[in-house]
Amino acid sequence: MEDVRSLRDGLRMLIDGSDGFSCVGSFRTMEEALDKIGSLCPDVVLADIGLPGMNGIDGVRVIKERHPSLTVLMLTVYEDDERIFDALCAGASGYLVKKTPPARLLEGIREAADGGSPMSPDIARRVVDLFRKIRPREQSDYLLTPHELRLLKLLVEGHNYKTAATELGVTLNTVCFHIKNIYEKMQVHSKSEAVAKALRNRIIN
């Protein structure tokens, strides 16, 4: 959902013109989108916040109520703590700003479709700071090793497995090995669950 036609058309052209992607619908308002989403069956919904009529955050709540398994990715100009927090609490799986480069946007859409939680770097830092302020730390650190904690911190900051491997100077196979151990210790089954639990329990310093 994007109310500026030039941006909406640009996003459609970008998505339709990229291998492996297809734009099944584009809408000016959340109300228009809500009428069609059920029949279009998208893998990922891109939603702005500042929309005419129902805003994007309220729209995410409605989408998640009607279609709990549908992935919603915010794409907006807003970078303030309140809107970021409200959007994620409403059910958004990720939060990207409109200045995100096209290649990174496509990567974020794919990551969201695969169960990830893509965020612009500045947004990821704000989210970490927000959860540090509002969530009490639990006693358990799930017995994660220092290396596992460092890897988990990279995931929280928005890295995927490949970029985390580059950052740590290890192979992708090594990262996958440690990820498996992290998931088992934290009793989660995906990157997004691990990130959410790490933030919720404040196990990342």
PDB file of C-alpha atoms in Angstrom:
ATOM      1  CA  MET A   1       0.000   0.000   0.000  1.00  0.00           C
ATOM      2  CA  GLU A   2       1.416   3.361  -1.103  1.00  0.00           C
ATOM      3  CA  ASP A   3      -0.606   6.512  -1.699  1.00  0.00           C
ATOM      4  CA  VAL A   4       1.933   8.283  -3.931  1.00  0.00           C
ATOM      5  CA  ARG A   5       1.248   6.956  -7.415  1.00  0.00           C
ATOM      6  CA  SER A   6       4.769   7.455  -8.770  1.00  0.00           C
ATOM      7  CA  LEU A   7       6.247   5.469  -5.884  1.00  0.00           C
ATOM      8  CA  ARG A   8       3.553   2.812  -6.161  1.00  0.00           C
ATOM      9  CA  ASP A   9       4.172   2.397  -9.881  1.00  0.00           C
ATOM     10  CA  GLY A  10       7.939   2.362  -9.311  1.00  0.00           C
ATOM     11  CA  LEU A  11       7.644  -0.422  -6.758  1.00  0.00           C
ATOM     12  CA  ARG A  12       5.448  -2.452  -9.095  1.00  0.00           C
ATOM     13  CA  MET A  13       7.967  -2.041 -11.931  1.00  0.00           C
ATOM     14  CA  LEU A  14      10.864  -3.007  -9.668  1.00  0.00           C
ATOM     15  CA  ILE A  15       9.134  -6.110  -8.353  1.00  0.00           C
ATOM     16  CA  ASP A  16       7.674  -7.268 -11.672  1.00  0.00           C
ATOM     17  CA  GLY A  17      10.990  -6.630 -13.407  1.00  0.00           C
ATOM     18  CA  SER A  18      13.025  -8.787 -11.019  1.00  0.00           C
ATOM     19  CA  ASP A  19      13.489 -12.530 -11.448  1.00  0.00           C
ATOM     20  CA  GLY A  20      11.537 -14.569  -8.936  1.00  0.00           C
ATOM     21  CA  PHE A  21       9.226 -11.692  -7.977  1.00  0.00           C
ATOM     22  CA  SER A  22       5.729 -10.737  -9.027  1.00  0.00           C
ATOM     23  CA  CYS A  23       3.486  -7.894  -7.871  1.00  0.00           C
ATOM     24  CA  VAL A  24      -0.051  -9.295  -7.593  1.00  0.00           C
ATOM     25  CA  GLY A  25      -1.637  -5.994  -6.617  1.00  0.00           C
ATOM     26  CA  SER A  26      -0.948  -2.374  -5.680  1.00  0.00           C
ATOM     27  CA  PHE A  27      -3.291  -0.090  -3.779  1.00  0.00           C
ATOM     28  CA  ARG A  28      -3.525   3.541  -2.717  1.00  0.00           C
ATOM     29  CA  THR A  29      -5.329   2.863   0.559  1.00  0.00           C
ATOM     30  CA  MET A  30      -5.415   0.158   3.192  1.00  0.00           C
ATOM     31  CA  GLU A  31      -9.170  -0.168   2.737  1.00  0.00           C
ATOM     32  CA  GLU A  32      -8.734  -1.043  -0.957  1.00  0.00           C
ATOM     33  CA  ALA A  33      -6.052  -3.575  -0.100  1.00  0.00           C
ATOM     34  CA  LEU A  34      -8.096  -5.239   2.635  1.00  0.00           C
ATOM     35  CA  ASP A  35     -10.879  -5.901   0.135  1.00  0.00           C
ATOM     36  CA  LYS A  36      -8.508  -7.745  -2.214  1.00  0.00           C
ATOM     37  CA  ILE A  37      -5.773  -9.378  -0.138  1.00  0.00           C
ATOM     38  CA  GLY A  38      -7.771 -12.519   0.603  1.00  0.00           C
ATOM     39  CA  SER A  39      -8.270 -13.320  -3.079  1.00  0.00           C
ATOM     40  CA  LEU A  40      -4.772 -12.290  -4.201  1.00  0.00           C
ATOM     41  CA  CYS A  41      -2.940 -14.530  -1.690  1.00  0.00           C
ATOM     42  CA  PRO A  42       0.382 -12.614  -1.635  1.00  0.00           C
ATOM     43  CA  ASP A  43       3.474 -14.016   0.091  1.00  0.00           C
ATOM     44  CA  VAL A  44       4.473 -10.589   1.431  1.00  0.00           C
ATOM     45  CA  VAL A  45       2.526  -7.356   1.820  1.00  0.00           C
ATOM     46  CA  LEU A  46       4.414  -4.030   1.642  1.00  0.00           C
ATOM     47  CA  ALA A  47       2.661  -1.366   3.689  1.00  0.00           C
ATOM     48  CA  ASP A  48       3.307   2.336   4.184  1.00  0.00           C
ATOM     49  CA  ILE A  49       2.245   3.986   7.459  1.00  0.00           C
ATOM     50  CA  GLY A  50       1.057   7.410   6.276  1.00  0.00           C
ATOM     51  CA  LEU A  51      -1.940   6.393   4.177  1.00  0.00           C
ATOM     52  CA  PRO A  52      -5.233   8.234   3.538  1.00  0.00           C
ATOM     53  CA  GLY A  53      -8.007   6.753   5.640  1.00  0.00           C
ATOM     54  CA  MET A  54      -6.812   3.846   7.758  1.00  0.00           C
ATOM     55  CA  ASN A  55      -3.107   4.180   8.541  1.00  0.00           C
ATOM     56  CA  GLY A  56      -0.664   1.380   7.890  1.00  0.00           C
ATOM     57  CA  ILE A  57      -0.222   0.351  11.521  1.00  0.00           C
ATOM     58  CA  ASP A  58      -3.954  -0.069  12.113  1.00  0.00           C
ATOM     59  CA  GLY A  59      -4.101  -1.851   8.774  1.00  0.00           C
ATOM     60  CA  VAL A  60      -1.456  -4.352   9.842  1.00  0.00           C
ATOM     61  CA  ARG A  61      -3.545  -5.213  12.895  1.00  0.00           C
ATOM     62  CA  VAL A  62      -6.570  -5.901  10.694  1.00  0.00           C
ATOM     63  CA  ILE A  63      -4.529  -7.931   8.207  1.00  0.00           C
ATOM     64  CA  LYS A  64      -3.070 -10.096  10.973  1.00  0.00           C
ATOM     65  CA  GLU A  65      -6.504 -10.602  12.525  1.00  0.00           C
ATOM     66  CA  ARG A  66      -7.963 -11.751   9.208  1.00  0.00           C
ATOM     67  CA  HIS A  67      -4.869 -13.523   7.844  1.00  0.00           C
ATOM     68  CA  PRO A  68      -2.583 -14.454  10.788  1.00  0.00           C
ATOM     69  CA  SER A  69      -0.013 -16.249   8.626  1.00  0.00           C
ATOM     70  CA  LEU A  70       0.376 -13.395   6.122  1.00  0.00           C
ATOM     71  CA  THR A  71       3.733 -11.593   6.255  1.00  0.00           C
ATOM     72  CA  VAL A  72       3.609  -7.791   6.355  1.00  0.00           C
ATOM     73  CA  LEU A  73       6.695  -5.656   5.756  1.00  0.00           C
ATOM     74  CA  MET A  74       6.571  -1.931   6.543  1.00  0.00           C
ATOM     75  CA  LEU A  75       8.095   0.401   3.931  1.00  0.00           C
ATOM     76  CA  THR A  76       7.884   3.965   5.161  1.00  0.00           C
ATOM     77  CA  VAL A  77       9.646   7.288   5.712  1.00  0.00           C
ATOM     78  CA  TYR A  78       9.014   7.222   9.456  1.00  0.00           C
ATOM     79  CA  GLU A  79      11.952   6.379  11.708  1.00  0.00           C
ATOM     80  CA  ASP A  80      10.641   7.415  15.138  1.00  0.00           C
ATOM     81  CA  ASP A  81      10.578   4.953  18.028  1.00  0.00           C
ATOM     82  CA  GLU A  82       6.818   5.108  18.588  1.00  0.00           C
ATOM     83  CA  ARG A  83       5.820   4.152  15.055  1.00  0.00           C
ATOM     84  CA  ILE A  84       8.508   1.472  14.802  1.00  0.00           C
ATOM     85  CA  PHE A  85       7.384  -0.115  18.061  1.00  0.00           C
ATOM     86  CA  ASP A  86       3.680   0.147  17.229  1.00  0.00           C
ATOM     87  CA  ALA A  87       4.167  -1.395  13.769  1.00  0.00           C
ATOM     88  CA  LEU A  88       6.105  -4.375  15.113  1.00  0.00           C
ATOM     89  CA  CYS A  89       3.643  -4.882  17.962  1.00  0.00           C
ATOM     90  CA  ALA A  90       0.786  -4.732  15.442  1.00  0.00           C
ATOM     91  CA  GLY A  91       2.312  -7.725  13.657  1.00  0.00           C
ATOM     92  CA  ALA A  92       4.735  -6.391  11.055  1.00  0.00           C
ATOM     93  CA  SER A  93       7.551  -8.853  10.340  1.00  0.00           C
ATOM     94  CA  GLY A  94      10.047  -6.190   9.300  1.00  0.00           C
ATOM     95  CA  TYR A  95      10.577  -2.461   8.922  1.00  0.00           C
ATOM     96  CA  LEU A  96      12.397  -0.814   6.010  1.00  0.00           C
ATOM     97  CA  VAL A  97      12.686   2.875   5.200  1.00  0.00           C
ATOM     98  CA  LYS A  98      11.881   4.194   1.733  1.00  0.00           C
ATOM     99  CA  LYS A  99      15.477   5.242   1.100  1.00  0.00           C
ATOM    100  CA  THR A 100      16.411   1.537   1.108  1.00  0.00           C
ATOM    101  CA  PRO A 101      18.280   0.723  -2.151  1.00  0.00           C
ATOM    102  CA  PRO A 102      16.240  -1.361  -4.632  1.00  0.00           C
ATOM    103  CA  ALA A 103      18.514  -4.422  -4.325  1.00  0.00           C
ATOM    104  CA  ARG A 104      18.252  -4.371  -0.524  1.00  0.00           C
ATOM    105  CA  LEU A 105      14.473  -3.942  -0.759  1.00  0.00           C
ATOM    106  CA  LEU A 106      14.178  -7.044  -2.919  1.00  0.00           C
ATOM    107  CA  GLU A 107      16.475  -8.900  -0.525  1.00  0.00           C
ATOM    108  CA  GLY A 108      14.255  -7.777   2.353  1.00  0.00           C
ATOM    109  CA  ILE A 109      11.096  -9.006   0.626  1.00  0.00           C
ATOM    110  CA  ARG A 110      12.696 -12.387  -0.022  1.00  0.00           C
ATOM    111  CA  GLU A 111      13.987 -12.555   3.553  1.00  0.00           C
ATOM    112  CA  ALA A 112      10.522 -11.775   4.921  1.00  0.00           C
ATOM    113  CA  ALA A 113       8.974 -14.430   2.685  1.00  0.00           C
ATOM    114  CA  ASP A 114      11.499 -16.919   4.083  1.00  0.00           C
ATOM    115  CA  GLY A 115      10.490 -16.144   7.654  1.00  0.00           C
ATOM    116  CA  GLY A 116      13.053 -13.448   8.410  1.00  0.00           C
ATOM    117  CA  SER A 117      12.647 -10.008   9.941  1.00  0.00           C
ATOM    118  CA  PRO A 118      14.402  -7.521   7.643  1.00  0.00           C
ATOM    119  CA  MET A 119      15.107  -4.092   9.055  1.00  0.00           C
ATOM    120  CA  SER A 120      17.064  -1.089   7.880  1.00  0.00           C
ATOM    121  CA  PRO A 121      20.292  -0.846   9.934  1.00  0.00           C
ATOM    122  CA  ASP A 122      19.221   2.307  11.806  1.00  0.00           C
ATOM    123  CA  ILE A 123      15.841   0.752  12.567  1.00  0.00           C
ATOM    124  CA  ALA A 124      17.453  -2.435  13.904  1.00  0.00           C
ATOM    125  CA  ARG A 125      19.572  -0.376  16.303  1.00  0.00           C
ATOM    126  CA  ARG A 126      16.513   1.535  17.486  1.00  0.00           C
ATOM    127  CA  VAL A 127      14.617  -1.714  18.051  1.00  0.00           C
ATOM    128  CA  VAL A 128      17.460  -3.106  20.143  1.00  0.00           C
ATOM    129  CA  ASP A 129      17.546   0.091  22.213  1.00  0.00           C
ATOM    130  CA  LEU A 130      13.759   0.061  22.621  1.00  0.00           C
ATOM    131  CA  PHE A 131      13.642  -3.476  23.949  1.00  0.00           C
ATOM    132  CA  ARG A 132      16.548  -2.823  26.277  1.00  0.00           C
ATOM    133  CA  LYS A 133      14.576   0.009  27.828  1.00  0.00           C
ATOM    134  CA  ILE A 134      11.227  -1.713  28.236  1.00  0.00           C
ATOM    135  CA  ARG A 135      11.986  -5.381  28.875  1.00  0.00           C
ATOM    136  CA  PRO A 136      13.412  -6.781  32.119  1.00  0.00           C
ATOM    137  CA  ARG A 137      16.294  -9.131  31.633  1.00  0.00           C
ATOM    138  CA  GLU A 138      15.634 -12.740  32.508  1.00  0.00           C
ATOM    139  CA  GLN A 139      18.143 -14.818  34.365  1.00  0.00           C
ATOM    140  CA  SER A 140      18.626 -17.425  31.676  1.00  0.00           C
ATOM    141  CA  ASP A 141      21.056 -16.795  28.851  1.00  0.00           C
ATOM    142  CA  TYR A 142      20.219 -20.249  27.447  1.00  0.00           C
ATOM    143  CA  LEU A 143      23.843 -21.288  28.076  1.00  0.00           C
ATOM    144  CA  LEU A 144      24.923 -19.741  24.775  1.00  0.00           C
ATOM    145  CA  THR A 145      28.667 -19.620  24.181  1.00  0.00           C
ATOM    146  CA  PRO A 146      30.361 -16.248  23.506  1.00  0.00           C
ATOM    147  CA  HIS A 147      30.596 -17.154  19.810  1.00  0.00           C
ATOM    148  CA  GLU A 148      26.898 -18.075  19.703  1.00  0.00           C
ATOM    149  CA  LEU A 149      25.992 -14.819  21.448  1.00  0.00           C
ATOM    150  CA  ARG A 150      28.021 -12.841  18.923  1.00  0.00           C
ATOM    151  CA  LEU A 151      26.274 -14.613  16.053  1.00  0.00           C
ATOM    152  CA  LEU A 152      22.874 -14.019  17.657  1.00  0.00           C
ATOM    153  CA  LYS A 153      23.721 -10.320  18.049  1.00  0.00           C
ATOM    154  CA  LEU A 154      24.443 -10.112  14.314  1.00  0.00           C
ATOM    155  CA  LEU A 155      21.050 -11.675  13.560  1.00  0.00           C
ATOM    156  CA  VAL A 156      19.370  -9.130  15.844  1.00  0.00           C
ATOM    157  CA  GLU A 157      21.163  -6.351  13.975  1.00  0.00           C
ATOM    158  CA  GLY A 158      19.614  -7.530  10.723  1.00  0.00           C
ATOM    159  CA  HIS A 159      22.285  -9.780   9.232  1.00  0.00           C
ATOM    160  CA  ASN A 160      21.362 -12.927   7.329  1.00  0.00           C
ATOM    161  CA  TYR A 161      23.428 -16.113   7.595  1.00  0.00           C
ATOM    162  CA  LYS A 162      25.670 -15.207   4.663  1.00  0.00           C
ATOM    163  CA  THR A 163      26.534 -11.698   5.836  1.00  0.00           C
ATOM    164  CA  ALA A 164      26.978 -12.964   9.397  1.00  0.00           C
ATOM    165  CA  ALA A 165      29.502 -15.503   8.122  1.00  0.00           C
ATOM    166  CA  THR A 166      31.395 -12.711   6.347  1.00  0.00           C
ATOM    167  CA  GLU A 167      31.312 -10.532   9.454  1.00  0.00           C
ATOM    168  CA  LEU A 168      32.637 -13.370  11.627  1.00  0.00           C
ATOM    169  CA  GLY A 169      35.188 -14.533   9.066  1.00  0.00           C
ATOM    170  CA  VAL A 170      33.839 -18.082   8.987  1.00  0.00           C
ATOM    171  CA  THR A 171      32.151 -20.292   6.410  1.00  0.00           C
ATOM    172  CA  LEU A 172      28.406 -20.443   5.873  1.00  0.00           C
ATOM    173  CA  ASN A 173      28.498 -24.067   7.033  1.00  0.00           C
ATOM    174  CA  THR A 174      30.058 -22.992  10.321  1.00  0.00           C
ATOM    175  CA  VAL A 175      27.337 -20.402  10.829  1.00  0.00           C
ATOM    176  CA  CYS A 176      24.655 -23.002  10.080  1.00  0.00           C
ATOM    177  CA  PHE A 177      26.233 -25.349  12.628  1.00  0.00           C
ATOM    178  CA  HIS A 178      26.139 -22.673  15.332  1.00  0.00           C
ATOM    179  CA  ILE A 179      22.634 -21.588  14.315  1.00  0.00           C
ATOM    180  CA  LYS A 180      21.412 -25.150  14.857  1.00  0.00           C
ATOM    181  CA  ASN A 181      22.875 -25.111  18.377  1.00  0.00           C
ATOM    182  CA  ILE A 182      21.369 -21.698  19.105  1.00  0.00           C
ATOM    183  CA  TYR A 183      17.921 -22.830  17.975  1.00  0.00           C
ATOM    184  CA  GLU A 184      18.112 -25.959  20.119  1.00  0.00           C
ATOM    185  CA  LYS A 185      19.233 -24.057  23.235  1.00  0.00           C
ATOM    186  CA  MET A 186      16.650 -21.302  22.798  1.00  0.00           C
ATOM    187  CA  GLN A 187      13.918 -23.753  21.754  1.00  0.00           C
ATOM    188  CA  VAL A 188      13.055 -21.848  18.575  1.00  0.00           C
ATOM    189  CA  HIS A 189      12.698 -22.920  14.958  1.00  0.00           C
ATOM    190  CA  SER A 190      13.558 -19.869  12.872  1.00  0.00           C
ATOM    191  CA  LYS A 191      15.692 -16.756  12.723  1.00  0.00           C
ATOM    192  CA  SER A 192      12.730 -14.497  13.413  1.00  0.00           C
ATOM    193  CA  GLU A 193      11.808 -16.482  16.540  1.00  0.00           C
ATOM    194  CA  ALA A 194      15.405 -16.362  17.779  1.00  0.00           C
ATOM    195  CA  VAL A 195      15.611 -12.598  17.202  1.00  0.00           C
ATOM    196  CA  ALA A 196      12.267 -11.987  18.910  1.00  0.00           C
ATOM    197  CA  LYS A 197      13.248 -14.099  21.926  1.00  0.00           C
ATOM    198  CA  ALA A 198      16.662 -12.450  22.176  1.00  0.00           C
ATOM    199  CA  LEU A 199      15.033  -9.015  22.218  1.00  0.00           C
ATOM    200  CA  ARG A 200      12.218 -10.002  24.536  1.00  0.00           C
ATOM    201  CA  ASN A 201      14.545 -11.578  27.101  1.00  0.00           C
ATOM    202  CA  ARG A 202      17.374  -9.084  26.632  1.00  0.00           C
ATOM    203  CA  ILE A 203      20.020 -11.767  26.285  1.00  0.00           C
ATOM    204  CA  ILE A 204      22.069  -9.543  23.967  1.00  0.00           C
ATOM    205  CA  ASN A 205      24.216  -6.951  25.735  1.00  0.00           C
TER     206      ASN A 205
END
